[in-house]
XYZ file of C-alpha atoms in Angstrom:
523
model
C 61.960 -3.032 -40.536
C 62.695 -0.693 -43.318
C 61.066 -1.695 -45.977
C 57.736 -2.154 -43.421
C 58.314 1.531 -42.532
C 58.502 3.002 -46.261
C 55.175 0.519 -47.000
C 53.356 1.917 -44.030
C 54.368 5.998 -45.188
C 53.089 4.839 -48.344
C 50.081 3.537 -47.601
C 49.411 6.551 -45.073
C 47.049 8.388 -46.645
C 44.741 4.817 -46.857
C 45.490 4.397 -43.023
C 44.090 7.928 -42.243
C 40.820 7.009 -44.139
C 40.518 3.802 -42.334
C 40.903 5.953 -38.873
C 43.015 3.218 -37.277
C 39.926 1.733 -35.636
C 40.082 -1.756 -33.156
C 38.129 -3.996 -33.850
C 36.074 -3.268 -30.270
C 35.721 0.333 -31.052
C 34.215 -1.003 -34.626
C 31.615 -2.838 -32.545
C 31.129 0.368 -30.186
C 30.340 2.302 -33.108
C 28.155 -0.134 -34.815
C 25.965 0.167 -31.387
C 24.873 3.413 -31.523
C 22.779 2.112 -34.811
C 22.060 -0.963 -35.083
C 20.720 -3.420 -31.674
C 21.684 -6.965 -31.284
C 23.680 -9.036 -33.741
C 26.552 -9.695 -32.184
C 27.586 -11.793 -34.362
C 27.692 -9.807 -37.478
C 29.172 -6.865 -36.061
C 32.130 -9.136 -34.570
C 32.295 -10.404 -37.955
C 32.968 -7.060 -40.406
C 34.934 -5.534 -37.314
C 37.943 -8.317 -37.155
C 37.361 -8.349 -41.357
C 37.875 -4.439 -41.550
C 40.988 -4.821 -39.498
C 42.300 -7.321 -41.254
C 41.887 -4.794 -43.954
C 44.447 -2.685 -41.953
C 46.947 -5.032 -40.792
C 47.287 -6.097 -44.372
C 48.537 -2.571 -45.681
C 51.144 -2.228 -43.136
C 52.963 -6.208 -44.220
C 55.290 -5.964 -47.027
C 54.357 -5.820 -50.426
C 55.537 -9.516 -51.345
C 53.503 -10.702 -48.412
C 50.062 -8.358 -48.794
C 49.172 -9.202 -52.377
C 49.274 -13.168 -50.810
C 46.270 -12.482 -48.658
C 42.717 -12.171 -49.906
C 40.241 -10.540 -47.982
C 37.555 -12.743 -46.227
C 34.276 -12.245 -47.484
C 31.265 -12.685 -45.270
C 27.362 -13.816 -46.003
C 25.588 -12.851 -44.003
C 21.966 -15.074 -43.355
C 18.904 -13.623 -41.841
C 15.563 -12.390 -42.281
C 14.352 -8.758 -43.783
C 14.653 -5.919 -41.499
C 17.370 -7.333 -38.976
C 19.778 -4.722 -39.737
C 22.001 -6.885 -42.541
C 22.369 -3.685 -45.069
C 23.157 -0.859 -42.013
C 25.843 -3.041 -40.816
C 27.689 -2.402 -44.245
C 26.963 1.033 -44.889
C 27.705 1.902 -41.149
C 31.121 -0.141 -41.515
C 31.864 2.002 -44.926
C 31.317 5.097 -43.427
C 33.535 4.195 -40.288
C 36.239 3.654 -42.676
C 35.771 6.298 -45.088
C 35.658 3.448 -47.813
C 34.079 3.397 -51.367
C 30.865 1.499 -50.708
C 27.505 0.616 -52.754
C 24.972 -1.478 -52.317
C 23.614 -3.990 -55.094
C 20.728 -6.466 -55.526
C 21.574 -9.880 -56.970
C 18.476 -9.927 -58.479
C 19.414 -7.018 -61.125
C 22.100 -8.564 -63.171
C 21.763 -11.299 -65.905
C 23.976 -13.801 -67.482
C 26.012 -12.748 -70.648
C 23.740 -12.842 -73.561
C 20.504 -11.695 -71.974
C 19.520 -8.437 -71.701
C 20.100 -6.448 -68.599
C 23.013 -5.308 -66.311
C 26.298 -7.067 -66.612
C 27.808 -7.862 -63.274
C 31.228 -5.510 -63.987
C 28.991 -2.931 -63.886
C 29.039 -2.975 -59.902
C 32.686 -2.588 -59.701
C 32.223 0.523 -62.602
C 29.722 2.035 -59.841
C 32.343 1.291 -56.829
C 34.897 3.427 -58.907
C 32.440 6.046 -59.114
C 31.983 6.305 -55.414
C 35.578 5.936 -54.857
C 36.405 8.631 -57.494
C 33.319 11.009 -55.752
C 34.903 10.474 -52.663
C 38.329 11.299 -53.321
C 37.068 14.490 -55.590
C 35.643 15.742 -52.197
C 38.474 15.606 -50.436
C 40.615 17.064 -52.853
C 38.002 19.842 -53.137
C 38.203 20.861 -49.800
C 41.998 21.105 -49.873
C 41.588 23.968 -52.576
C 38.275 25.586 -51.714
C 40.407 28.461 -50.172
C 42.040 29.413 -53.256
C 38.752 28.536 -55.849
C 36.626 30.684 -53.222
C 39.625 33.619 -54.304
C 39.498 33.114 -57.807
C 35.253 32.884 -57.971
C 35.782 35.996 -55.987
C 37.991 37.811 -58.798
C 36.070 36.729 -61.700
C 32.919 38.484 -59.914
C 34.492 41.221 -59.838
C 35.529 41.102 -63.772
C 31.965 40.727 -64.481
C 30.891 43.772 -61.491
C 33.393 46.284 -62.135
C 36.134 45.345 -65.080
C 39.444 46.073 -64.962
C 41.102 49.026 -66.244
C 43.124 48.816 -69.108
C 41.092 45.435 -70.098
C 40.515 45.883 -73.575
C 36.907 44.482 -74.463
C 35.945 42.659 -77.770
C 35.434 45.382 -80.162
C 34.262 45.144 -84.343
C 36.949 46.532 -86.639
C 35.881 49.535 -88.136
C 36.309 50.064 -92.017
C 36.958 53.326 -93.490
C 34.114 54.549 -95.974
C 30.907 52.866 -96.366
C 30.339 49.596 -94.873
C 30.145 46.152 -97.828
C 28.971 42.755 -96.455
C 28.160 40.325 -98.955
C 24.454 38.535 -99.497
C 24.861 36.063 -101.653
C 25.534 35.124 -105.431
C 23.170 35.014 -107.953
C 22.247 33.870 -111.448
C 19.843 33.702 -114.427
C 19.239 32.532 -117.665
C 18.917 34.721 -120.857
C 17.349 33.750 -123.760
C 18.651 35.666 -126.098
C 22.209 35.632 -125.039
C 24.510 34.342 -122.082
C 23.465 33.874 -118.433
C 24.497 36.676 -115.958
C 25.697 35.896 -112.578
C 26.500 38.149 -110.185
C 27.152 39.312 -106.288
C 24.676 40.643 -103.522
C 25.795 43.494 -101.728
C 24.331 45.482 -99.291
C 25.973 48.901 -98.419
C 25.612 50.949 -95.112
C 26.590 53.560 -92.879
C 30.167 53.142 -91.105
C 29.911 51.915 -87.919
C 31.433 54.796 -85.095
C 34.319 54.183 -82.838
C 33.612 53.964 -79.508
C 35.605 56.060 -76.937
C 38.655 54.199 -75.579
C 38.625 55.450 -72.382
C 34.500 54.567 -71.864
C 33.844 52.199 -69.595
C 31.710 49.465 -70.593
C 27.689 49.551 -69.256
C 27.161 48.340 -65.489
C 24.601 45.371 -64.856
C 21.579 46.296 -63.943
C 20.929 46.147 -60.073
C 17.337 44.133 -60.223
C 17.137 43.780 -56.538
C 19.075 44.216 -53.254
C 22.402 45.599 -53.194
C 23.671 49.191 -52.698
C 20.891 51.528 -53.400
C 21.925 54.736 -55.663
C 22.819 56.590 -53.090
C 25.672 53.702 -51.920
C 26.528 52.842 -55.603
C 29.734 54.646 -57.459
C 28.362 56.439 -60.331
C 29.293 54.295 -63.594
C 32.549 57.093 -64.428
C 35.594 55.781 -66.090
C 37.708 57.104 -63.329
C 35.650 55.242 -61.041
C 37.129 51.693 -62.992
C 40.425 51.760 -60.494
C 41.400 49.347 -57.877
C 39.928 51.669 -54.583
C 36.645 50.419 -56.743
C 37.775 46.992 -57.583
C 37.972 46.960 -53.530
C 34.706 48.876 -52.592
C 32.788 45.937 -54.460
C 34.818 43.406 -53.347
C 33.850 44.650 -49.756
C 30.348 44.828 -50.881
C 30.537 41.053 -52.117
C 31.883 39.900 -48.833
C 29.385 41.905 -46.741
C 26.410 40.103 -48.623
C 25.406 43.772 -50.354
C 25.364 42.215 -53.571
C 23.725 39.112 -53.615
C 20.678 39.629 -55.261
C 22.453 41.505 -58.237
C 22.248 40.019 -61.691
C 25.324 39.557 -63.846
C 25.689 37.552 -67.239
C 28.431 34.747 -66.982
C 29.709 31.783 -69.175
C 29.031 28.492 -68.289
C 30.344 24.906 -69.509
C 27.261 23.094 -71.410
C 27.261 19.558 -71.926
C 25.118 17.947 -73.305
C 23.461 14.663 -71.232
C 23.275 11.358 -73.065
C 20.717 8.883 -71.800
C 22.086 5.476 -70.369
C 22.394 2.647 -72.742
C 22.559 -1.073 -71.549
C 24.343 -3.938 -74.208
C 24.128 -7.538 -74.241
C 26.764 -8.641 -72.042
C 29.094 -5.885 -73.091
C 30.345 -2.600 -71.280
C 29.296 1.321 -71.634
C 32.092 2.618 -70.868
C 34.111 3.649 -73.983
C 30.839 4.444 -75.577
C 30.493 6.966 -72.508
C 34.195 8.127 -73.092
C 33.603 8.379 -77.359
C 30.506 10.439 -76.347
C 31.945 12.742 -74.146
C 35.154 13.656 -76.323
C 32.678 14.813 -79.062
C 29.488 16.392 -77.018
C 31.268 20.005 -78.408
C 30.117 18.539 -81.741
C 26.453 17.756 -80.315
C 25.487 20.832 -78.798
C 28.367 21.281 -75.863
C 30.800 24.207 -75.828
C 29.783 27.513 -73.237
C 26.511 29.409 -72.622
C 26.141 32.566 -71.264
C 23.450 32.279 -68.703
C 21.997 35.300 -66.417
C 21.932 35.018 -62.571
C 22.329 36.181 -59.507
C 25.229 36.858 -57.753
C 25.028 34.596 -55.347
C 24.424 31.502 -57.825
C 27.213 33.047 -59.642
C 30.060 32.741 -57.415
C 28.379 28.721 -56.669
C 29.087 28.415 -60.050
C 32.384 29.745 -60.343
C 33.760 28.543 -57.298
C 32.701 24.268 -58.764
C 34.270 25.798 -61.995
C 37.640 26.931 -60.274
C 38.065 24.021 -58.401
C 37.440 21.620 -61.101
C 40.569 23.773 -62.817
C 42.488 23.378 -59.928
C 42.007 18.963 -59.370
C 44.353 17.168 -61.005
C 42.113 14.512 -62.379
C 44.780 12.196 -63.590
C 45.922 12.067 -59.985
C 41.616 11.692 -58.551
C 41.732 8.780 -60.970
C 45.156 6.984 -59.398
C 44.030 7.430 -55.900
C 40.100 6.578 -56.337
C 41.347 3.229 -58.296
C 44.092 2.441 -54.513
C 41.840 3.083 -52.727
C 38.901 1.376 -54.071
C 41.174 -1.892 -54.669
C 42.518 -1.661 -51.092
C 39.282 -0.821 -49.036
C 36.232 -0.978 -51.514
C 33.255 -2.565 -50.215
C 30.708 -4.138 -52.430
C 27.308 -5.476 -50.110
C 25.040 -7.846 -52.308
C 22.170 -7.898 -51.443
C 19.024 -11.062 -52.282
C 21.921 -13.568 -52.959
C 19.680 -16.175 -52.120
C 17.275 -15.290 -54.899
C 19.846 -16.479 -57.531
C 20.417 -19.441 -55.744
C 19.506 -22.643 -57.693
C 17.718 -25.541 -55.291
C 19.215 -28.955 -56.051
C 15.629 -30.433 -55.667
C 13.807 -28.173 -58.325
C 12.679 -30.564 -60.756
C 13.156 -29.210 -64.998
C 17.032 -28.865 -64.819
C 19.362 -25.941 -63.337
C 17.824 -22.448 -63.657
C 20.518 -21.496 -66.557
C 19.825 -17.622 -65.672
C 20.063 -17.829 -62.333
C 23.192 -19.820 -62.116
C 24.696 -18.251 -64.883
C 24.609 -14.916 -63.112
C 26.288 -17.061 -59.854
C 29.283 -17.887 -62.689
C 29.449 -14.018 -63.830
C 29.661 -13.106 -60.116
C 32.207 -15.328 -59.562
C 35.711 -14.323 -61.398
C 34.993 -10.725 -59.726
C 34.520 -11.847 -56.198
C 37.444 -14.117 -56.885
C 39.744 -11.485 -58.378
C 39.547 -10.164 -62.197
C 40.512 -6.783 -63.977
C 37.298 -5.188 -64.609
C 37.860 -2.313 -67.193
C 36.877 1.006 -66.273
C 36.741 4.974 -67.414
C 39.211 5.916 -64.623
C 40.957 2.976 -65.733
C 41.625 -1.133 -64.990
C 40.553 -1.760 -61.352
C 41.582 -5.152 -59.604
C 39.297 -6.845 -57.538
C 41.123 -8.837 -55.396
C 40.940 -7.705 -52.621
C 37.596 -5.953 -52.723
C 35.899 -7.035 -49.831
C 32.725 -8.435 -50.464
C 29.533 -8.920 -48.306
C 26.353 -10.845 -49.625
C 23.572 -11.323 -47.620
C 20.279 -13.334 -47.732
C 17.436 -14.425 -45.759
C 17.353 -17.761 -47.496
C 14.158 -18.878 -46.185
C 13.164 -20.706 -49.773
C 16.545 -21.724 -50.463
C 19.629 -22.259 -48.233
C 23.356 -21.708 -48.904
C 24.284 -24.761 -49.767
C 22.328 -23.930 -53.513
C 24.567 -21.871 -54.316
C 27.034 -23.196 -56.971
C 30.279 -24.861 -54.521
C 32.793 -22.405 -56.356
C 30.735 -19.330 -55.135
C 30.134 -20.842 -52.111
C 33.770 -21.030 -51.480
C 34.504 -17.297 -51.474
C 32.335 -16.680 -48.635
C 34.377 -18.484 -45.833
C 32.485 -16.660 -42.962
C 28.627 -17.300 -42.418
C 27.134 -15.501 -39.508
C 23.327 -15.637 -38.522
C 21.499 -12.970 -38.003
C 18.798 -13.228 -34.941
C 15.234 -12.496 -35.806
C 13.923 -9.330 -33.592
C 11.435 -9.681 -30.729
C 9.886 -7.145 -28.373
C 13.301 -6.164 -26.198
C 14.620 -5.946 -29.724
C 12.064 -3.605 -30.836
C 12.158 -1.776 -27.304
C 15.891 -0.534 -27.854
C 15.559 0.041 -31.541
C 12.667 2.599 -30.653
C 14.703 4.324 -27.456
C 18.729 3.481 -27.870
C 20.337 4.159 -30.978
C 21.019 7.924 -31.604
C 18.884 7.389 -34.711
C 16.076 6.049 -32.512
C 12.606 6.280 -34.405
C 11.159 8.092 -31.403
C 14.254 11.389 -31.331
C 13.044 11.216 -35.653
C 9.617 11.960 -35.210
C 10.122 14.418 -32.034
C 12.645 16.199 -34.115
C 10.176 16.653 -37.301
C 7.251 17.431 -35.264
C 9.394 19.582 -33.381
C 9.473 21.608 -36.882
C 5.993 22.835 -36.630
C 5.944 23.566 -33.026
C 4.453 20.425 -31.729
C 6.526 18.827 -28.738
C 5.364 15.389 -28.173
C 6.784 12.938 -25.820
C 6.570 9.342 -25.662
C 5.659 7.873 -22.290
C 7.995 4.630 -21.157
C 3.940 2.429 -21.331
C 3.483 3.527 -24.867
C 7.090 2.408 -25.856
C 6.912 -0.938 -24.345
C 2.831 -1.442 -26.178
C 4.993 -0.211 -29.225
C 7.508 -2.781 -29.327
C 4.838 -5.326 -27.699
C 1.988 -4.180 -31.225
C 5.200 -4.744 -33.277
C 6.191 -8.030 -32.103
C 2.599 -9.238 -32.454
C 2.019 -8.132 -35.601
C 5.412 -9.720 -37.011
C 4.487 -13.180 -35.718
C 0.786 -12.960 -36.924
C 1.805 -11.573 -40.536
C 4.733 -11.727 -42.675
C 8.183 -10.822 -40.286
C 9.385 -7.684 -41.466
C 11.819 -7.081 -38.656
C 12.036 -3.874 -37.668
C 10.869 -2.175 -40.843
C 7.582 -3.234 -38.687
C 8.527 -0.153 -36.240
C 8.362 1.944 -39.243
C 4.993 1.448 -40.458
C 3.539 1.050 -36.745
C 4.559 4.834 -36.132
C 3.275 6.229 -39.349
C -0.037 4.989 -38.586
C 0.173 6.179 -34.972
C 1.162 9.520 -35.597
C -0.673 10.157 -38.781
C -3.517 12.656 -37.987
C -1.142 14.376 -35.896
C 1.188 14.978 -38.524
C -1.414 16.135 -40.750
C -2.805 18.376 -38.197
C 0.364 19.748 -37.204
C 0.210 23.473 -38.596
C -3.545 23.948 -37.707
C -2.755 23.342 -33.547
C 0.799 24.182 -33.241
C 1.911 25.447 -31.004
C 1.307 22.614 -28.736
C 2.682 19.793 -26.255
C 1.397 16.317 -26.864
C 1.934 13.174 -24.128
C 2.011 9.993 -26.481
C 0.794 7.541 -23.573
C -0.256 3.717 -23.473
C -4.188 4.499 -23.720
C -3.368 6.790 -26.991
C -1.523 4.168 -28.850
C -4.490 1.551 -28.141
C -6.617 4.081 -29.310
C -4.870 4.832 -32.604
C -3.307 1.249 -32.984
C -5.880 -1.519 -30.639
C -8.058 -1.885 -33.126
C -6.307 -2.262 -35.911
C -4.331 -4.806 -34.649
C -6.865 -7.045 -33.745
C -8.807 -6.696 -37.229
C -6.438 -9.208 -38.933
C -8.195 -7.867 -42.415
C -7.398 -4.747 -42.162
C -4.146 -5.367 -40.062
C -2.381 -7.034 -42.677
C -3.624 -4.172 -45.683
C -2.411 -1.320 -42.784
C -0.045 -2.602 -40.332
């Protein structure tokens, strides 16, 4: 019971991300967005858990269990891709999304497949750089705050850059020079040039205030630019000026990191990333280093506040806890698997692209050390969801090894009308709140009639079985067509309340539906 106790304080901070969530309340969440499925959403809920249960066995015992990946089969527009990126977003997990279809085999030119667990660490480092952001935005928000006021009002006793000042006439050098004599040696000599001595500035003057260009204290609000003014009751009076807003609009000079941005470079079959590293450690060389850049206030202290609190992460500890946490509860969703799968019954011999990139896929869903610039991440127990809709191939063409690592298969159901008729009212994402909410922008209150839902869902429906089944990317293009000339005529007639009935989508949508020419170029 100990040793269960220390893993699970260990593993706290991973618990807290994953919220602790049942695998019911999993499936309540996934409601709110997506309709149907069942199946699928049962699925990644008792796999996420799993997820959880795991960190909390010891450490002898959790590095035995391998996650259980899913495929998922089903046509476009079902709701296969917001199932994952709802379920990473309920667990606060590094996440991205990938198409099978973009990566080659070794020795052809394109994408390696490594580079998907590089872009997992990425979101797994961006997430974790967030948080840690957020636990010292407080103290970066005091330091922007102080380095405002160095550039505002300095402080006193802050000695500025000054040039040395040489007693007597002022010597720089121009250059050597030489020529040839014919009747006797060369002379060579030294350029000088000679001027007036440069005069010392006062000590005690202060140095010249910005320019106000706009906004801000007026004359008549603003300390006269004194030295005796340069003391902390000033320091104060701006600072209160800062916080009150008064300054925003003033413009002040600041140093800024520059560097430089190298354009992304693909290899044959090989990794970027100590290229990227080699690059970065030598951009000073290449045009990097500061720049002194002249802005506003208020950009100013957005600027200094990202610099502060990149000074105050410790990236050597962003880097240890993005790699945990992205080998404990990363989530990699590949999408248009079944367009890299090889059908037995293709005459011509195995597609050797296709299948090779099957192979390549393999020893990462299976668990290998992929290198990386935050460091070697494991995937084994990445969890990994591919989906398909497999209507030109089926599963089974997949090579039996990859195959393998997909133990659970659900089936997504193809959407009808009651499908369509929740997507358009239920979810709190519903397509109809979307387009009340952005017409509600421009003044224009419009309100959908329970007849012109159900001839909504009914036109979609019809449409899907007559053309291509897009699912309920259908729902999509059936509004934008509906609501078209009153989007575009939105700022001429606003303010104005609009009744979206069953005779005004057959007038904007009838036709169209029943012209299967221009349906299918439209709808």
């Amino acid at each position: 019971m100990k040793g269960t106790t220390e893993t699970k304080n260990k593993n706290a901070g991973t618990f807290d991300a994953m919220k602790q969530l049942t695998p019911r309340e999993i499936v309540a969440e996934l409601d709110k967005y997506i309709v149907g499925q069942k199946k699928a959403k049962r699925a990644v809920a008792i796999a996420l858990r799993n997820r959880t249960r795991r960190l909390k066995l010891e450490p002898e015992v959790r590095e035995d269990i391998a996650p259980k990946n899913i495929l998922m089969i089903g046509p476009t527009g079902v709701g296969k891709t917001e199932i994952a990126r709802r379920l990473a977003r309920l667990a606060n997990s590094p996440f991205i999304k990938v198409e099978a279809t973009k990566y080659t085999e070794v020795g052809y030119v394109g994408r390696d497949v490594e580079s998907m667990i590089r872009d997992l660490m990425a979101a797994g480092a961006q997430i974790v750089k967030q948080e840690m952001q957020e636990t010292v935005n407080a103290e970066a928000e005091k330091r922007a705050e102080d380095a405002l006021l160095d550039l505002l009002v300095p402080r006193p006793g802050k000695k500025q850059k000054e040039t040395k000042v040489q007693k007597g006439p002022v010597i720089k050098p121009m250059g050597a020079f030489s020529f040839n004599n014919d009747n006797g040696p060369g002379i060579m000599g030294t350029a000088i040039q000679v001027g007036i001595p440069l005069m010392p500035r006062n000590s005690g003057e202060a140095p010249e205030e910005p320019e106000v260009r706009d906004g801000g204290p007026q004359n008549d609000e603003m300390p006269p630019a004194e030295p005796k003014l340069e003391t902390d009751r000033t320091r104060e009076k701006f600072r209160q000026w800062l916080r009150e807003g008064k300054l925003e609009d003033r413009t002040v000079e600041i140093t800024v990191n520059q560097n430089p941005q190298f354009p992304a470079i693909e290899m044959m079959g090989g990794s970027m990333e100590d290229l990227e590293s080699s690059l970065s450690g030598i951009a000073g060389f290449f045009g990097g280093g500061k720049k002194k850049k002249l802005v506003t206030v208020k950009r100013a202290r957005e600027i200094l506040i990202a610099e502060e609190s990149e000074k105050l992460i410790d990236r050597d500890r962003v880097s240890d806890e993005a790699r945990k946490r992205v080998e404990e509860t990363g989530i990699v969703f590949i999408d248009e698997i079944d367009k890299i799968a090889v059908r037995g019954d293709r005459g011509g011999g195995p597609d050797v692209s296709r299948e090779g990139v099957q192979r390549d896929i393999l020893p990462i869903v299976e668990g290998a050390v992929v290198n990386t610039k935050w460091g070697p991440v494991d995937t084994s127990h990445i969890l990994f969801i591919a989906a398909g809709a497999f209507n030109v191939s089926k599963p089974s063409d997949l090579i039996p090894e990859l195959q393998g690592r997909f133990p659970l298969r659900v089936e997504l159901d193809a959407l009808g009308k009651e499908e369509f008729l929740r997507i358009l009212t239920e979810p709190k994402n519903a397509l109809t709140r979307q387009y009340r909410d952005l017409l509600g922008t421009e003044r224009i209150e419009i309100e959908f009639t329970p007849g012109a839902v159900d001839r909504l869902a009914a036109l979609a429906a019809e449409v899907n079985a007559r053309l291509e089944n897009i699912g309920a990317r259908r729902l999509h293009t059936i509004m934008e067509t509906l609501l078209e000339e009153l989007s575009f005529d939105a700022p001429d007639i606003a303010p104005k309340k609009i009744s979206v009935t069953e005779e005004y989508v057959d007038e904007k949508l009838n036709d169209l539906a029943k012209d299967q020419d221009l349906g299918r170029y439209i709808l």
